[in-house]
Amino acid sequence: MDERERERAVLDRIGRGLVYTESEAAFQAGRRRADLIFEYNHTPPGQTERQRELRAAILGSCGADAVLLPPFHAAFGSNVHLGDGFFGNVNLTFVDDVEIRVGNGVMIAPSVTLTTTGHPVHPDRRVDFARFSEPITIEDRVWIGSNVVVLPGVRVGYGSVIGAGSVVTRDVPPMTVAAGVPCRVLREITEADLRTRVAPD
């Protein structure tokens, strides 16, 4: 098996959510954007055009009017796709060994981690930083509270709210409020929520 065939075989395993090692995946190192992320995190706040240029160079794609407050962190950066009107607060971490797709109008509070990657439970299977990766999808108009962790393979449905401090281990349906460790659906979002925290007439 030649080098290209080996790389295709590793990518196939990664795509199926199977375990692979750091050495096996080393050929992907060129897709990491560590130096650009460092520059982004140290760009003065007033240099908004430079920040925009760096976002375009770092991310797989970035929609119009996206805001990503520094500092942020990413394993690659190039596997992250942000939609239009995205707002990401400080200390957002993308463990993007595979794709993280974030929709339009999504708001993410401080110190959130979206991690596509986990490790085998048995220590003998964690040699050479062995891991598995599954993509994350955050649909349009989701709000994720502070200090949330979203784990591999999760999809958060349209319009949903994830409460602060939650660990999201499974899919969250659209238009629901979910919270906890592990995260559970608490209730649906309804028309009544349009009337909360509104000044009286």
Rosetta silent file (secondary structure, phi, psi, omega in degrees, C-alpha in Angstrom):
SEQUENCE: MDERERERAVLDRIGRGLVYTESEAAFQAGRRRADLIFEYNHTPPGQTERQRELRAAILGSCGADAVLLPPFHAAFGSNVHLGDGFFGNVNLTFVDDVEIRVGNGVMIAPSVTLTTTGHPVHPDRRVDFARFSEPITIEDRVWIGSNVVVLPGVRVGYGSVIGAGSVVTRDVPPMTVAAGVPCRVLREITEADLRTRVAPD
SCORE:     score description
SCORE:     0.000 S_00000001
   1 L     0.000  125.772 -179.144    0.000    0.000    0.000 S_00000001
   2 L   -82.962  177.832 -173.650    1.511    3.352   -1.030 S_00000001
   3 H   -61.501  -41.633 -179.489    1.374    6.584    0.979 S_00000001
   4 H   -66.099  -38.633  177.509   -1.742    7.928   -0.729 S_00000001
   5 H   -65.159  -39.952  177.493   -3.592    4.675   -0.194 S_00000001
   6 H   -62.620  -43.122  179.541   -2.618    4.699    3.482 S_00000001
   7 H   -63.288  -42.735  177.999   -3.873    8.268    3.842 S_00000001
   8 H   -62.082  -38.531  179.322   -7.175    7.380    2.138 S_00000001
   9 H   -65.191  -41.192  177.897   -7.562    4.390    4.467 S_00000001
  10 H   -65.217  -45.251  178.583   -7.013    6.597    7.535 S_00000001
  11 H   -60.931  -35.515  176.442   -9.481    9.190    6.243 S_00000001
  12 H   -64.044  -43.849  177.661  -12.012    6.417    5.686 S_00000001
  13 H   -63.201  -43.616  178.204  -11.598    5.266    9.304 S_00000001
  14 H   -59.861  -45.195 -178.659  -11.914    8.835   10.564 S_00000001
  15 H   -63.734  -24.676  178.773  -15.055    9.332    8.475 S_00000001
  16 L   -94.785    6.238  178.453  -16.626    6.212    9.990 S_00000001
  17 L    74.019   22.645 -179.858  -15.922    7.314   13.566 S_00000001
  18 L   -93.078  165.652 -176.025  -13.321    4.597   14.128 S_00000001
  19 L   -73.829  138.935  174.365  -10.150    4.896   16.200 S_00000001
  20 E  -142.600  163.607 -175.117   -7.008    6.346   14.613 S_00000001
  21 L  -109.209  166.731  177.284   -3.689    7.531   16.046 S_00000001
  22 L   -59.047  -44.563 -179.054   -1.727   10.771   16.017 S_00000001
  23 L   -63.732  -40.675 -179.702    0.967    9.241   13.821 S_00000001
  24 L   -64.392  -33.559 -176.578   -1.561    7.916   11.321 S_00000001
  25 L   -95.073    7.027 -174.977   -3.187   11.344   11.010 S_00000001
  26 H   -60.350  -26.160 -178.828    0.080   13.331   10.887 S_00000001
  27 H   -64.774  -14.943  178.966   -0.348   13.954    7.135 S_00000001
  28 H   -85.969   -1.360 -173.415   -3.190   16.378    8.012 S_00000001
  29 H   -56.247  -31.346 -179.090   -0.864   18.711    9.952 S_00000001
  30 H   -65.559  -14.022  179.014   -0.734   21.193    7.065 S_00000001
  31 H   -89.978   -3.582  177.683   -4.420   21.983    7.602 S_00000001
  32 E   -77.363  144.611 -175.511   -3.780   23.281   11.126 S_00000001
  33 L  -118.928   37.877 -172.873   -3.919   27.065   11.498 S_00000001
  34 H   -58.517  -45.144 -177.818   -2.092   27.486   14.836 S_00000001
  35 H   -65.742  -40.721  179.235    0.077   30.445   13.801 S_00000001
  36 H   -67.986  -37.481  177.034   -2.858   32.327   12.273 S_00000001
  37 H   -63.620  -42.038  176.510   -5.003   31.648   15.357 S_00000001
  38 H   -58.616  -45.623  179.852   -2.198   33.024   17.529 S_00000001
  39 H   -62.692  -43.732  179.485   -2.063   36.150   15.351 S_00000001
  40 H   -57.544  -45.405 -176.496   -5.848   36.556   15.477 S_00000001
  41 H   -69.571  -14.052  179.693   -5.842   36.337   19.274 S_00000001
  42 L  -115.040   12.743  176.596   -3.176   39.055   19.466 S_00000001
  43 L   -81.285  129.379  179.764   -4.620   41.445   16.876 S_00000001
  44 L   -55.129  142.539 -175.993   -5.649   44.798   18.461 S_00000001
  45 L   -55.198  -30.986 -178.437   -9.442   45.142   18.758 S_00000001
  46 L   -74.267  -12.566 -177.545   -9.516   48.163   16.466 S_00000001
  47 L   -90.231   64.801 -173.393   -8.011   46.243   13.547 S_00000001
  48 H   -66.811  -33.887  179.381  -11.317   44.775   12.434 S_00000001
  49 H   -67.232  -40.653  176.723  -10.307   44.376    8.783 S_00000001
  50 H   -64.482  -39.883  175.884   -7.240   42.344    9.762 S_00000001
  51 H   -59.803  -42.689  179.333   -9.427   40.207   12.018 S_00000001
  52 H   -62.193  -44.027  178.117  -11.790   39.609    9.095 S_00000001
  53 H   -60.382  -43.109 -179.408   -8.881   38.592    6.846 S_00000001
  54 H   -67.236  -41.027  176.767   -7.557   36.198    9.464 S_00000001
  55 H   -57.312  -43.673  179.857  -10.972   34.618   10.036 S_00000001
  56 H   -63.246  -34.940 -179.134  -11.208   33.970    6.292 S_00000001
  57 H   -78.707  -29.789 -176.261   -7.730   32.390    6.296 S_00000001
  58 H   -82.975  -49.734 -167.491   -8.298   30.284    9.423 S_00000001
  59 L   -85.673  154.548  174.725  -11.824   28.942    9.040 S_00000001
  60 L   -61.848  -40.131  171.274  -13.234   26.527    6.506 S_00000001
  61 E  -161.548  154.328 -177.150  -15.931   29.129    5.860 S_00000001
  62 E  -146.760  121.646 -175.951  -17.273   32.181    7.639 S_00000001
  63 L   -74.572  175.993 -179.533  -20.575   33.901    6.936 S_00000001
  64 L   -66.578  144.831  174.680  -21.388   37.581    6.674 S_00000001
  65 L    60.286   25.653  177.433  -21.332   39.706    9.842 S_00000001
  66 L   -74.828  141.306  176.241  -19.792   36.920   11.925 S_00000001
  67 E  -121.268  126.237  177.259  -18.256   37.934   15.255 S_00000001
  68 E  -133.096   98.513 -174.659  -15.631   35.732   16.910 S_00000001
  69 L   -73.808  134.644  175.487  -14.192   37.426   19.971 S_00000001
  70 L   -79.488  153.081   -0.699  -10.588   36.607   20.856 S_00000001
  71 L   -84.771  149.639  167.676   -9.200   34.574   22.311 S_00000001
  72 E  -129.866  165.458 -175.686  -10.541   31.464   20.642 S_00000001
  73 E  -136.426  148.177  177.740   -8.832   28.115   20.146 S_00000001
  74 E  -152.473  145.037  175.376   -9.018   25.384   17.509 S_00000001
  75 L   -67.734  -43.437  178.261   -7.269   22.116   16.762 S_00000001
  76 L  -120.018  -52.628 -171.592   -7.324   22.937   13.042 S_00000001
  77 E    90.882  -43.481 -176.964   -9.603   25.894   12.385 S_00000001
  78 L   -70.760  -12.413  177.197   -9.978   24.802    8.771 S_00000001
  79 L   -96.808    6.782 -179.029  -12.707   22.308    9.746 S_00000001
  80 E  -100.348  132.436  179.109  -14.909   25.025   11.292 S_00000001
  81 E  -127.671  117.255 -177.384  -17.781   26.524    9.277 S_00000001
  82 E  -111.007  138.196 -178.222  -19.672   29.500   10.727 S_00000001
  83 L   -84.608 -178.322  178.071  -22.925   30.881    9.327 S_00000001
  84 L   -64.802  144.525  175.193  -24.172   34.423    8.780 S_00000001
  85 L    65.141   24.047  178.133  -24.721   36.548   11.873 S_00000001
  86 L   -72.206  141.841  171.269  -22.739   34.224   14.125 S_00000001
  87 E  -129.859  118.147  176.409  -21.644   35.539   17.533 S_00000001
  88 E  -117.711  120.113 -178.992  -18.965   33.680   19.488 S_00000001
  89 L   -80.586 -179.173 -171.477  -17.907   35.090   22.841 S_00000001
  90 L   -62.406  152.911  175.012  -14.446   34.784   24.439 S_00000001
  91 L    62.786   35.206  173.197  -12.657   31.464   25.074 S_00000001
  92 E   -80.989  129.678 -178.347  -14.580   29.477   22.488 S_00000001
  93 E  -117.860  126.310  174.701  -12.778   26.213   21.753 S_00000001
  94 E  -109.371  112.250  170.657  -13.256   24.139   18.594 S_00000001
  95 E   -93.758   85.049 -165.452  -11.750   20.648   18.755 S_00000001
  96 L  -106.017   56.775  174.435  -12.270   20.305   15.024 S_00000001
  97 L   -64.683  -27.364  167.457  -10.468   17.142   13.977 S_00000001
  98 L  -129.440 -176.092 -168.474  -13.510   16.739   11.701 S_00000001
  99 L   -67.148  139.602  166.040  -16.139   19.284   10.655 S_00000001
 100 E  -117.513  117.352 -179.315  -18.007   21.596   12.993 S_00000001
 101 E  -113.355  121.152 -177.448  -20.868   23.290   11.147 S_00000001
 102 E  -117.456  128.822 -172.959  -22.593   26.213   12.851 S_00000001
 103 L   -79.383 -166.468 -178.155  -25.680   27.749   11.255 S_00000001
 104 L   -80.140  144.664  174.312  -26.966   31.289   10.822 S_00000001
 105 L    66.833   23.810  179.348  -27.811   33.526   13.769 S_00000001
 106 L   -84.481  138.526  175.787  -26.150   31.273   16.347 S_00000001
 107 E  -119.260  130.375  179.520  -25.014   32.831   19.640 S_00000001
 108 E  -125.767  126.172 -176.578  -22.380   31.168   21.827 S_00000001
 109 L   -79.369  177.115 -177.013  -21.554   32.467   25.317 S_00000001
 110 L   -62.141  148.745  168.523  -18.081   32.531   26.961 S_00000001
 111 L    61.651   42.779  175.779  -15.948   29.440   27.566 S_00000001
 112 L   -97.632  143.817  176.136  -17.835   26.946   25.405 S_00000001
 113 E  -120.993  125.610  172.054  -16.148   23.848   23.958 S_00000001
 114 E  -110.222  108.426 -174.297  -17.327   22.080   20.802 S_00000001
 115 E  -118.837  118.028  178.577  -15.305   18.860   20.599 S_00000001
 116 L   -83.137   -4.586 -167.135  -15.592   16.414   17.727 S_00000001
 117 E  -125.044  138.392  173.181  -13.039   14.069   19.273 S_00000001
 118 E  -132.456 -178.215 -176.890  -12.933   11.558   22.119 S_00000001
 119 L  -130.510  151.457  178.263  -10.636    8.743   23.207 S_00000001
 120 L   -58.939  151.395 -179.585  -11.114    5.017   23.846 S_00000001
 121 L   -71.242  -42.686 -176.592  -11.965    4.024   27.412 S_00000001
 122 L   -74.985  129.810 -175.854   -9.339    1.284   27.730 S_00000001
 123 H   -60.868  -29.963  179.998   -5.849    2.742   28.326 S_00000001
 124 H   -66.764  -17.813  179.444   -4.192    0.212   26.004 S_00000001
 125 H   -95.979    2.275  179.430   -6.174    1.738   23.134 S_00000001
 126 L  -102.431   12.537  177.004   -4.987    5.293   23.871 S_00000001
 127 H   -62.579  142.545 -179.847   -1.373    4.690   22.794 S_00000001
 128 H    58.322   37.953  176.788   -0.078    7.386   20.394 S_00000001
 129 H    53.672   39.441 -179.566   -3.015    9.628   21.395 S_00000001
 130 L   -57.131  141.651 -174.214   -5.493    7.271   19.717 S_00000001
 131 E  -155.596  171.546  171.822   -8.875    8.886   19.211 S_00000001
 132 E  -132.523  154.970 -176.664  -12.148    8.887   17.285 S_00000001
 133 E  -138.604  138.988  176.072  -13.933   11.858   15.731 S_00000001
 134 L  -138.350  138.496 -174.782  -17.531   12.610   14.742 S_00000001
 135 L   -66.188  154.598  175.658  -18.847   15.901   13.280 S_00000001
 136 E  -114.969  139.626  175.257  -20.925   18.423   15.235 S_00000001
 137 E  -127.048  125.299  173.201  -23.821   20.408   13.753 S_00000001
 138 E  -112.533  112.687 -175.861  -25.365   23.467   15.389 S_00000001
 139 L   -75.384  174.834 -175.101  -28.455   24.487   13.426 S_00000001
 140 L   -56.618  146.081  166.641  -29.691   28.044   12.828 S_00000001
 141 L    62.097   28.551  174.415  -30.613   30.435   15.662 S_00000001
 142 L   -82.651  147.909  172.626  -29.337   28.285   18.527 S_00000001
 143 E  -121.652  122.779  179.872  -28.169   29.925   21.771 S_00000001
 144 E  -113.442  123.428 -176.306  -25.528   28.067   23.795 S_00000001
 145 L   -76.741  172.604 -175.817  -24.894   29.268   27.359 S_00000001
 146 L   -59.503  144.870  171.821  -21.585   29.742   29.172 S_00000001
 147 L    61.622   27.401  174.794  -19.294   26.805   29.948 S_00000001
 148 L   -82.742  145.932  171.484  -21.206   24.305   27.815 S_00000001
 149 E  -119.914  124.133  175.824  -19.421   21.278   26.357 S_00000001
 150 E  -107.870  124.441 -172.098  -20.830   19.702   23.176 S_00000001
 151 L   -92.998  169.954 -174.014  -19.479   16.201   22.549 S_00000001
 152 L   -55.235  140.600  172.002  -18.714   14.307   19.304 S_00000001
 153 L    81.763    3.636 -174.484  -21.512   13.558   16.868 S_00000001
 154 L   -83.983  143.346  169.965  -24.106   15.887   18.412 S_00000001
 155 E  -119.705  126.645  175.521  -26.664   17.914   16.444 S_00000001
 156 E  -105.111  121.009 -170.954  -28.396   20.818   18.199 S_00000001
 157 L   -75.825  161.719 -175.478  -31.695   21.602   16.493 S_00000001
 158 L   -45.336  131.597  169.327  -33.014   24.901   15.169 S_00000001
 159 L    73.672    0.883 -174.481  -33.762   27.638   17.707 S_00000001
 160 L   -75.377  160.822  177.811  -32.847   25.616   20.773 S_00000001
 161 E  -121.264  128.870  176.046  -31.282   26.950   23.969 S_00000001
 162 E  -108.059  119.153 -176.311  -28.582   25.035   25.866 S_00000001
 163 L   -66.922  151.043 -177.934  -28.363   26.081   29.524 S_00000001
 164 L   -54.858  140.439  175.749  -25.073   27.201   31.065 S_00000001
 165 L    79.604    4.649 -177.130  -22.754   24.470   32.304 S_00000001
 166 L   -75.831  154.385  170.725  -24.408   21.671   30.326 S_00000001
 167 E  -117.659  109.895 -171.462  -22.621   18.672   28.832 S_00000001
 168 E   -93.207  107.202 -174.363  -24.396   17.800   25.603 S_00000001
 169 L  -103.569  -11.407 -178.083  -23.956   14.093   24.922 S_00000001
 170 L  -145.832  168.017 -177.644  -26.843   13.514   22.494 S_00000001
 171 L   -58.682  146.729  177.029  -28.897   15.350   19.878 S_00000001
 172 E  -114.237  126.038 -178.028  -31.162   18.191   21.029 S_00000001
 173 L   -66.562  159.346  176.487  -34.492   18.610   19.174 S_00000001
 174 L   -60.766  152.031  171.780  -35.425   21.931   17.541 S_00000001
 175 L    51.825   49.491  175.394  -37.142   24.679   19.568 S_00000001
 176 E  -133.237  158.363  169.444  -36.419   23.243   23.004 S_00000001
 177 E  -102.689  125.702 -178.328  -34.676   24.349   26.186 S_00000001
 178 E  -131.984  144.510 -178.694  -32.161   21.757   27.336 S_00000001
 179 E  -161.235  163.245  172.674  -29.753   21.789   30.279 S_00000001
 180 L   114.773  176.500  179.058  -27.851   19.640   32.749 S_00000001
 181 L  -130.123  101.609   -3.622  -25.097   17.070   33.063 S_00000001
 182 L   -72.794  160.207 -176.695  -25.839   15.158   30.970 S_00000001
 183 L   -66.739  133.281  178.296  -27.969   17.647   29.036 S_00000001
 184 E  -131.532  149.629  175.598  -31.699   16.830   28.929 S_00000001
 185 E   -68.976  126.628  178.552  -34.642   18.548   27.271 S_00000001
 186 E   -94.595  -39.406 -178.570  -36.545   20.562   29.885 S_00000001
 187 E  -169.626  169.211  173.130  -39.361   21.970   27.757 S_00000001
 188 E   -83.607  154.925  170.774  -40.410   23.251   24.360 S_00000001
 189 L   -88.449  127.757 -173.153  -40.012   26.874   23.328 S_00000001
 190 L  -126.191  178.148  176.485  -43.505   28.309   22.785 S_00000001
 191 H   -58.997  -28.929  179.600  -45.316   31.540   21.890 S_00000001
 192 H   -60.904  -28.409 -179.917  -45.402   32.334   25.622 S_00000001
 193 H   -69.079  -15.792  175.170  -41.635   32.873   25.478 S_00000001
 194 H   -70.415  -16.649 -173.825  -42.254   35.902   23.239 S_00000001
 195 H  -106.626    4.489 -179.814  -43.787   37.647   26.271 S_00000001
 196 L   -82.112  145.398  177.668  -41.063   37.061   28.867 S_00000001
 197 L    54.344   38.794  176.791  -38.999   39.999   30.224 S_00000001
 198 L  -108.532  136.065  178.513  -41.115   42.516   28.350 S_00000001
 199 L   -61.874  142.044  178.967  -42.005   45.854   29.959 S_00000001
 200 L   -65.141  150.809  178.855  -45.712   46.105   30.850 S_00000001
 201 L   -68.967    0.000    0.000  -47.903   48.167   28.545 S_00000001
